Amino acid sequence: MRKEGNHNMKQKLEQIKAEAMEALGGVSASDALEQLRVKYLGKKGEITAILKQMGGLSAEERPVIGQLANQIRAEIEQAIAQQSKRLEAAALAARLELETVDVTIPGQTRKIGMKHPMYQVLDQIKDIFIGMGFEVVEDREVELAEYNFDKLNETEGHPAREWSDTFYFTEDSKILLRTQTSPMQIHVMERQKPPIRMVAPGRVYRKDEVDATHSPMFHQIEGMVIDKGITMADLKGTLSQVARQLYGEQTVTRFRPHHFPFTEPSCEMDIQCYKCHGAGCSTCKGEGWIELLGAGMVHPKVLEGCGIDSSVYSGWAFGFGLERLALAYFKISDLRLIFENDVRFLEQF
């Protein structure tokens, strides 16, 4: 009986080998190959099932059947490995065929984005002021009225504090969207002792109607110098030089007296209209000049309110709209073009 069992087990092992080799030859996918491996070589596979029956064999028969089983296992493992390599090679060949690139076909041009024209000008402004020794400062857009108005000498009753002009968050008018970047000057003066040279670019918000030169959200660049012996001559010389570096050495500027609560004396600086060159047109509203910025000597009350002795230190400050600078720089006649995001317009820059 044992010899008959030995003979049957040999037959079953040879049969398993033949079936496995035939099945492996027809495999065309790696997942199917794995299924065959588990079927024949797994813990619950057919060869393992045969080996579990070896308990009924004699001591002389067990090594013979065990050696045969191991040999057949090794042959099946080798066949599986070879088939796996063939499948990998076939998959690679198929992928290479699919991904073949015809180098004779013209390539597709990829459009590369550019900075918005307004931010191109902002980068130039920053470079100009950094070259003059200024520090660029950026900070909050939601501000306290104390910093947006009170510390800038804009007392209660000032038109800019009206609900019709300013976006407030609270009914007591203490928290708002900043109407200017001037509060940054106060923050800097409170935490830094003179000498101070800084510019503060950023978004500001006012309840303006949208037209060719106004928007309820726009960008300002404000700057300030505080030191000993600072005069109006320093202001005029610096700002005129900024205009020439930005628009060219031929740029014509003029200063007009004005009034701002936080500067005394105050002025406005104009540049000659870039469209009509002073003759008068719709862009400059027939004046021949375009207002570029407001400026002046920092008011002693503002200095003292920030703990700076106005008898020792003096300074000047300025502020202008970034959009107006961009309009003049690129000779754009309507502010609304800046915000409409018309790609046909933006691609010109």
Short mmCIF file of C-alpha atoms in Angstrom, two decimals:
data_model
loop_
_atom_site.label_atom_id
_atom_site.label_comp_id
_atom_site.label_asym_id
_atom_site.label_seq_id
_atom_site.Cartn_x
_atom_site.Cartn_y
_atom_site.Cartn_z
CA MET A 1 0.00 0.00 0.00
CA ARG A 2 2.83 2.35 0.84
CA LYS A 3 4.55 1.69 -2.52
CA GLU A 4 1.25 2.38 -4.22
CA GLY A 5 0.90 5.65 -2.21
CA ASN A 6 4.44 6.60 -3.15
CA HIS A 7 3.69 5.97 -6.81
CA ASN A 8 0.45 7.99 -6.66
CA MET A 9 2.18 10.96 -5.03
CA LYS A 10 4.88 10.95 -7.70
CA GLN A 11 2.19 10.96 -10.36
CA LYS A 12 0.33 13.82 -8.69
CA LEU A 13 3.52 15.89 -8.41
CA GLU A 14 4.37 15.31 -12.08
CA GLN A 15 0.79 16.16 -13.02
CA ILE A 16 0.94 19.40 -10.97
CA LYS A 17 4.21 20.32 -12.73
CA ALA A 18 2.72 19.69 -16.17
CA GLU A 19 -0.43 21.68 -15.42
CA ALA A 20 1.59 24.56 -13.93
CA MET A 21 3.93 24.79 -16.92
CA GLU A 22 1.03 24.75 -19.35
CA ALA A 23 -0.85 27.42 -17.37
CA LEU A 24 2.24 29.65 -17.09
CA GLY A 25 2.74 29.56 -20.84
CA GLY A 26 -0.66 31.16 -21.39
CA VAL A 27 -0.35 33.92 -18.78
CA SER A 28 -0.44 37.46 -20.21
CA ALA A 29 -0.91 39.61 -17.09
CA SER A 30 1.04 39.97 -13.84
CA ASP A 31 -2.06 39.59 -11.63
CA ALA A 32 -2.89 36.25 -13.31
CA LEU A 33 0.73 35.15 -12.79
CA GLU A 34 0.42 35.89 -9.09
CA GLN A 35 -2.76 33.85 -8.88
CA LEU A 36 -0.95 30.85 -10.39
CA ARG A 37 1.93 31.24 -7.94
CA VAL A 38 -0.49 31.13 -5.03
CA LYS A 39 -2.36 28.17 -6.54
CA TYR A 40 0.71 25.96 -6.88
CA LEU A 41 3.26 27.31 -4.38
CA GLY A 42 1.20 29.06 -1.71
CA LYS A 43 0.65 27.85 1.86
CA LYS A 44 -2.61 26.30 0.75
CA GLY A 45 -1.31 25.44 -2.70
CA GLU A 46 -1.32 22.09 -4.45
CA ILE A 47 2.31 21.16 -3.71
CA THR A 48 1.82 21.93 -0.01
CA ALA A 49 -1.28 19.71 -0.04
CA ILE A 50 0.81 16.83 -1.40
CA LEU A 51 3.50 17.33 1.22
CA LYS A 52 0.92 17.17 4.00
CA GLN A 53 0.16 13.58 2.91
CA MET A 54 3.77 12.41 3.48
CA GLY A 55 2.90 11.24 6.98
CA GLY A 56 1.54 8.03 5.49
CA LEU A 57 4.84 7.16 3.77
CA SER A 58 7.68 5.05 5.10
CA ALA A 59 10.94 6.54 6.34
CA GLU A 60 12.64 5.46 3.11
CA GLU A 61 9.94 6.96 0.85
CA ARG A 62 9.68 10.37 2.50
CA PRO A 63 13.08 11.71 1.35
CA VAL A 64 12.38 10.61 -2.21
CA ILE A 65 8.99 12.35 -2.37
CA GLY A 66 10.35 15.39 -0.51
CA GLN A 67 13.26 15.75 -2.94
CA LEU A 68 10.92 15.42 -5.92
CA ALA A 69 8.50 17.98 -4.46
CA ASN A 70 11.32 20.47 -3.84
CA GLN A 71 12.66 19.96 -7.36
CA ILE A 72 9.23 20.54 -8.91
CA ARG A 73 8.72 23.61 -6.65
CA ALA A 74 12.05 25.03 -7.82
CA GLU A 75 11.21 24.41 -11.48
CA ILE A 76 7.81 26.12 -11.11
CA GLU A 77 9.42 29.09 -9.27
CA GLN A 78 11.99 29.45 -12.06
CA ALA A 79 9.27 29.31 -14.71
CA ILE A 80 7.28 31.95 -12.84
CA ALA A 81 10.35 34.21 -12.60
CA GLN A 82 11.08 33.86 -16.31
CA GLN A 83 7.47 34.55 -17.21
CA SER A 84 7.48 37.61 -14.93
CA LYS A 85 10.52 39.01 -16.77
CA ARG A 86 8.84 38.40 -20.14
CA LEU A 87 5.69 40.21 -18.96
CA GLU A 88 7.74 43.16 -17.67
CA ALA A 89 9.62 43.38 -20.95
CA ALA A 90 6.39 43.24 -22.94
CA ALA A 91 4.83 45.96 -20.75
CA LEU A 92 7.89 48.18 -21.19
CA ALA A 93 7.86 47.69 -24.96
CA ALA A 94 4.15 48.55 -25.09
CA ARG A 95 4.69 51.71 -23.02
CA LEU A 96 7.62 52.81 -25.15
CA GLU A 97 5.52 52.28 -28.25
CA LEU A 98 2.70 54.31 -26.76
CA GLU A 99 4.99 57.11 -25.59
CA THR A 100 7.05 57.35 -28.73
CA VAL A 101 7.77 60.98 -29.63
CA ASP A 102 8.03 62.05 -33.22
CA VAL A 103 10.76 64.68 -33.04
CA THR A 104 9.86 65.92 -36.51
CA ILE A 105 6.45 67.22 -35.32
CA PRO A 106 6.54 70.92 -34.34
CA GLY A 107 6.34 71.38 -30.56
CA GLN A 108 3.46 73.00 -28.73
CA THR A 109 4.24 76.47 -27.41
CA ARG A 110 3.50 76.82 -23.72
CA LYS A 111 2.40 80.27 -22.63
CA ILE A 112 4.38 81.56 -19.69
CA GLY A 113 2.59 83.99 -17.42
CA MET A 114 3.98 87.42 -16.62
CA LYS A 115 3.59 89.67 -13.64
CA HIS A 116 0.62 92.02 -13.70
CA PRO A 117 1.68 95.43 -15.08
CA MET A 118 0.87 97.07 -11.76
CA TYR A 119 3.20 94.75 -9.87
CA GLN A 120 5.91 95.23 -12.47
CA VAL A 121 5.84 98.92 -11.55
CA LEU A 122 5.73 98.09 -7.83
CA ASP A 123 8.90 96.02 -8.17
CA GLN A 124 10.63 98.95 -9.86
CA ILE A 125 9.47 101.34 -7.13
CA LYS A 126 10.80 99.01 -4.45
CA ASP A 127 14.14 98.72 -6.25
CA ILE A 128 14.43 102.50 -6.50
CA PHE A 129 13.75 103.10 -2.82
CA ILE A 130 15.85 100.16 -1.63
CA GLY A 131 18.69 101.64 -3.70
CA MET A 132 18.21 104.86 -1.71
CA GLY A 133 18.49 103.04 1.61
CA PHE A 134 14.78 102.62 2.39
CA GLU A 135 13.24 99.59 4.12
CA VAL A 136 10.10 98.00 2.64
CA VAL A 137 7.43 97.36 5.31
CA GLU A 138 4.15 95.46 4.88
CA ASP A 139 1.46 94.76 7.48
CA ARG A 140 -2.25 94.56 8.34
CA GLU A 141 -5.13 95.76 6.15
CA VAL A 142 -7.71 95.70 8.96
CA GLU A 143 -6.73 98.61 11.18
CA LEU A 144 -7.78 100.51 14.30
CA ALA A 145 -9.21 103.98 13.78
CA GLU A 146 -6.67 105.17 16.35
CA TYR A 147 -3.84 104.38 13.94
CA ASN A 148 -5.69 105.13 10.71
CA PHE A 149 -6.92 108.55 11.89
CA ASP A 150 -6.17 109.74 15.45
CA LYS A 151 -2.41 109.25 15.50
CA LEU A 152 -2.23 110.84 12.04
CA ASN A 153 -3.85 114.03 13.37
CA GLU A 154 -7.16 113.33 11.59
CA THR A 155 -9.51 114.22 14.42
CA GLU A 156 -13.23 113.50 14.81
CA GLY A 157 -15.22 115.35 12.17
CA HIS A 158 -12.67 114.87 9.42
CA PRO A 159 -14.48 113.97 6.14
CA ALA A 160 -12.41 110.80 5.69
CA ARG A 161 -13.92 109.39 8.90
CA GLU A 162 -17.49 109.52 7.59
CA TRP A 163 -19.35 106.23 7.04
CA SER A 164 -19.93 107.34 3.47
CA ASP A 165 -16.17 107.31 2.81
CA THR A 166 -14.82 104.41 4.91
CA PHE A 167 -15.54 100.68 5.30
CA TYR A 168 -16.10 100.11 9.04
CA PHE A 169 -16.45 96.73 10.78
CA THR A 170 -17.97 97.98 14.01
CA GLU A 171 -20.73 100.42 14.84
CA ASP A 172 -18.44 102.40 17.13
CA SER A 173 -16.18 103.11 14.11
CA LYS A 174 -13.10 101.73 15.86
CA ILE A 175 -12.16 98.94 13.42
CA LEU A 176 -12.00 99.47 9.65
CA LEU A 177 -10.39 98.55 6.36
CA ARG A 178 -7.47 100.94 6.23
CA THR A 179 -8.02 103.95 3.97
CA GLN A 180 -4.28 104.55 3.56
CA THR A 181 -0.99 102.83 4.30
CA SER A 182 0.00 105.76 6.56
CA PRO A 183 -0.77 103.73 9.73
CA MET A 184 2.33 101.70 8.91
CA GLN A 185 4.38 104.86 9.45
CA ILE A 186 2.93 105.14 12.96
CA HIS A 187 3.66 101.48 13.74
CA VAL A 188 7.26 101.90 12.57
CA MET A 189 7.80 105.11 14.57
CA GLU A 190 6.42 103.45 17.71
CA ARG A 191 8.77 100.48 17.55
CA GLN A 192 11.88 102.01 15.96
CA LYS A 193 13.99 105.00 16.93
CA PRO A 194 15.26 107.45 14.26
CA PRO A 195 16.86 107.47 11.80
CA ILE A 196 13.97 105.93 9.84
CA ARG A 197 13.72 105.40 6.09
CA MET A 198 10.77 103.24 5.06
CA VAL A 199 8.20 102.64 2.34
CA ALA A 200 4.91 100.80 2.90
CA PRO A 201 3.11 99.40 -0.17
CA GLY A 202 -0.28 97.72 0.14
CA ARG A 203 -4.01 97.60 -0.59
CA VAL A 204 -6.30 100.30 0.79
CA TYR A 205 -10.08 100.75 0.69
CA ARG A 206 -12.38 103.74 0.23
CA LYS A 207 -15.97 104.09 -0.88
CA ASP A 208 -15.11 105.59 -4.25
CA GLU A 209 -17.21 105.13 -7.36
CA VAL A 210 -15.50 103.23 -10.16
CA ASP A 211 -14.39 105.45 -13.03
CA ALA A 212 -11.36 106.04 -15.22
CA THR A 213 -9.22 107.17 -12.24
CA HIS A 214 -10.94 105.75 -9.09
CA SER A 215 -11.70 102.37 -7.51
CA PRO A 216 -13.02 101.31 -4.05
CA MET A 217 -9.93 99.10 -3.67
CA PHE A 218 -6.57 100.32 -4.82
CA HIS A 219 -2.90 100.22 -3.87
CA GLN A 220 -0.85 102.86 -2.14
CA ILE A 221 2.83 103.31 -1.54
CA GLU A 222 3.65 105.57 1.38
CA GLY A 223 7.07 106.41 2.67
CA MET A 224 8.78 108.39 5.37
CA VAL A 225 12.17 109.70 6.44
CA ILE A 226 12.84 110.76 10.05
CA ASP A 227 16.26 112.05 11.12
CA LYS A 228 18.06 115.13 12.34
CA GLY A 229 18.20 118.10 9.97
CA ILE A 230 15.65 116.80 7.41
CA THR A 231 14.15 119.61 5.27
CA MET A 232 11.66 120.21 2.46
CA ALA A 233 14.59 120.32 0.05
CA ASP A 234 15.33 116.65 0.86
CA LEU A 235 11.70 115.80 0.07
CA LYS A 236 11.67 117.58 -3.29
CA GLY A 237 15.04 116.24 -4.36
CA THR A 238 14.25 112.63 -3.43
CA LEU A 239 10.78 112.47 -4.97
CA SER A 240 11.89 114.24 -8.18
CA GLN A 241 14.68 111.72 -8.52
CA VAL A 242 12.21 108.83 -8.00
CA ALA A 243 10.03 110.20 -10.80
CA ARG A 244 13.01 110.53 -13.15
CA GLN A 245 14.23 107.00 -12.40
CA LEU A 246 10.76 105.63 -13.01
CA TYR A 247 9.67 107.61 -16.08
CA GLY A 248 12.97 108.75 -17.56
CA GLU A 249 15.35 111.67 -17.14
CA GLN A 250 13.12 113.89 -19.32
CA THR A 251 10.28 113.72 -16.75
CA VAL A 252 8.99 117.16 -15.71
CA THR A 253 7.67 117.55 -12.14
CA ARG A 254 6.09 120.38 -10.18
CA PHE A 255 5.15 120.89 -6.53
CA ARG A 256 1.98 122.68 -5.40
CA PRO A 257 1.00 123.76 -1.89
CA HIS A 258 -1.68 121.57 -0.31
CA HIS A 259 -3.06 120.57 3.08
CA PHE A 260 -2.82 117.21 4.88
CA PRO A 261 -3.53 116.82 8.60
CA PHE A 262 -0.40 114.75 9.22
CA THR A 263 2.12 117.01 7.43
CA GLU A 264 2.96 120.69 7.75
CA PRO A 265 3.82 122.23 5.34
CA SER A 266 2.21 119.96 2.74
CA CYS A 267 2.40 119.72 -1.03
CA GLU A 268 1.35 117.70 -4.05
CA MET A 269 3.70 116.62 -6.79
CA ASP A 270 2.52 116.44 -10.41
CA ILE A 271 4.17 115.08 -13.53
CA GLN A 272 3.55 116.50 -16.96
CA CYS A 273 0.86 114.49 -18.77
CA TYR A 274 2.43 111.55 -20.60
CA LYS A 275 -0.26 111.63 -23.28
CA CYS A 276 -0.45 115.28 -24.31
CA HIS A 277 2.87 116.52 -22.86
CA GLY A 278 1.23 119.51 -21.20
CA ALA A 279 -1.16 120.54 -23.99
CA GLY A 280 -4.28 119.26 -22.22
CA CYS A 281 -6.34 116.12 -22.96
CA SER A 282 -9.02 113.85 -21.50
CA THR A 283 -6.48 111.87 -19.47
CA CYS A 284 -5.25 114.94 -17.57
CA LYS A 285 -8.70 116.59 -17.77
CA GLY A 286 -7.31 119.43 -19.85
CA GLU A 287 -4.72 120.51 -17.27
CA GLY A 288 -1.57 119.18 -18.90
CA TRP A 289 -0.46 117.75 -15.54
CA ILE A 290 -1.31 114.58 -13.61
CA GLU A 291 -1.28 114.51 -9.84
CA LEU A 292 1.16 111.82 -8.74
CA LEU A 293 1.47 112.04 -4.97
CA GLY A 294 0.90 114.01 -1.82
CA ALA A 295 3.72 114.79 0.58
CA GLY A 296 4.96 117.13 3.26
CA MET A 297 6.99 117.56 6.43
CA VAL A 298 5.76 115.24 9.20
CA HIS A 299 3.55 117.22 11.61
CA PRO A 300 5.16 117.76 15.06
CA LYS A 301 2.00 116.33 16.69
CA VAL A 302 2.48 113.07 14.80
CA LEU A 303 6.13 112.85 15.90
CA GLU A 304 5.36 113.64 19.53
CA GLY A 305 2.45 111.17 19.54
CA CYS A 306 4.92 108.42 18.67
CA GLY A 307 7.44 109.44 21.32
CA ILE A 308 9.83 111.28 18.98
CA ASP A 309 11.13 114.67 20.10
CA SER A 310 10.12 117.14 17.36
CA SER A 311 12.69 119.67 18.59
CA VAL A 312 15.47 117.21 17.74
CA TYR A 313 14.08 115.26 14.80
CA SER A 314 12.20 116.23 11.66
CA GLY A 315 11.02 114.26 8.69
CA TRP A 316 8.97 114.10 5.55
CA ALA A 317 6.39 111.67 4.28
CA PHE A 318 4.65 110.94 1.00
CA GLY A 319 1.93 108.75 -0.43
CA PHE A 320 0.79 107.89 -3.93
CA GLY A 321 -1.45 105.43 -5.69
CA LEU A 322 0.29 102.51 -7.37
CA GLU A 323 -2.38 102.33 -10.07
CA ARG A 324 -1.71 105.92 -11.12
CA LEU A 325 1.97 105.17 -11.35
CA ALA A 326 1.23 102.17 -13.56
CA LEU A 327 -1.09 104.23 -15.75
CA ALA A 328 1.58 106.83 -16.29
CA TYR A 329 4.37 104.29 -16.73
CA PHE A 330 2.57 102.19 -19.36
CA LYS A 331 0.58 105.15 -20.77
CA ILE A 332 -2.78 103.53 -19.93
CA SER A 333 -5.70 105.93 -20.13
CA ASP A 334 -8.31 104.12 -17.99
CA LEU A 335 -7.83 102.69 -14.47
CA ARG A 336 -10.56 100.10 -15.00
CA LEU A 337 -8.37 98.24 -17.49
CA ILE A 338 -6.03 97.42 -14.60
CA PHE A 339 -8.72 95.44 -12.74
CA GLU A 340 -10.81 93.91 -15.54
CA ASN A 341 -8.28 91.09 -16.16
CA ASP A 342 -8.81 91.12 -19.90
CA VAL A 343 -6.02 88.83 -21.14
CA ARG A 344 -5.88 90.66 -24.46
CA PHE A 345 -4.97 93.80 -22.54
CA LEU A 346 -2.58 92.21 -20.04
CA GLU A 347 -0.63 90.32 -22.73
CA GLN A 348 0.68 93.67 -24.01
CA PHE A 349 2.86 93.92 -20.91
#
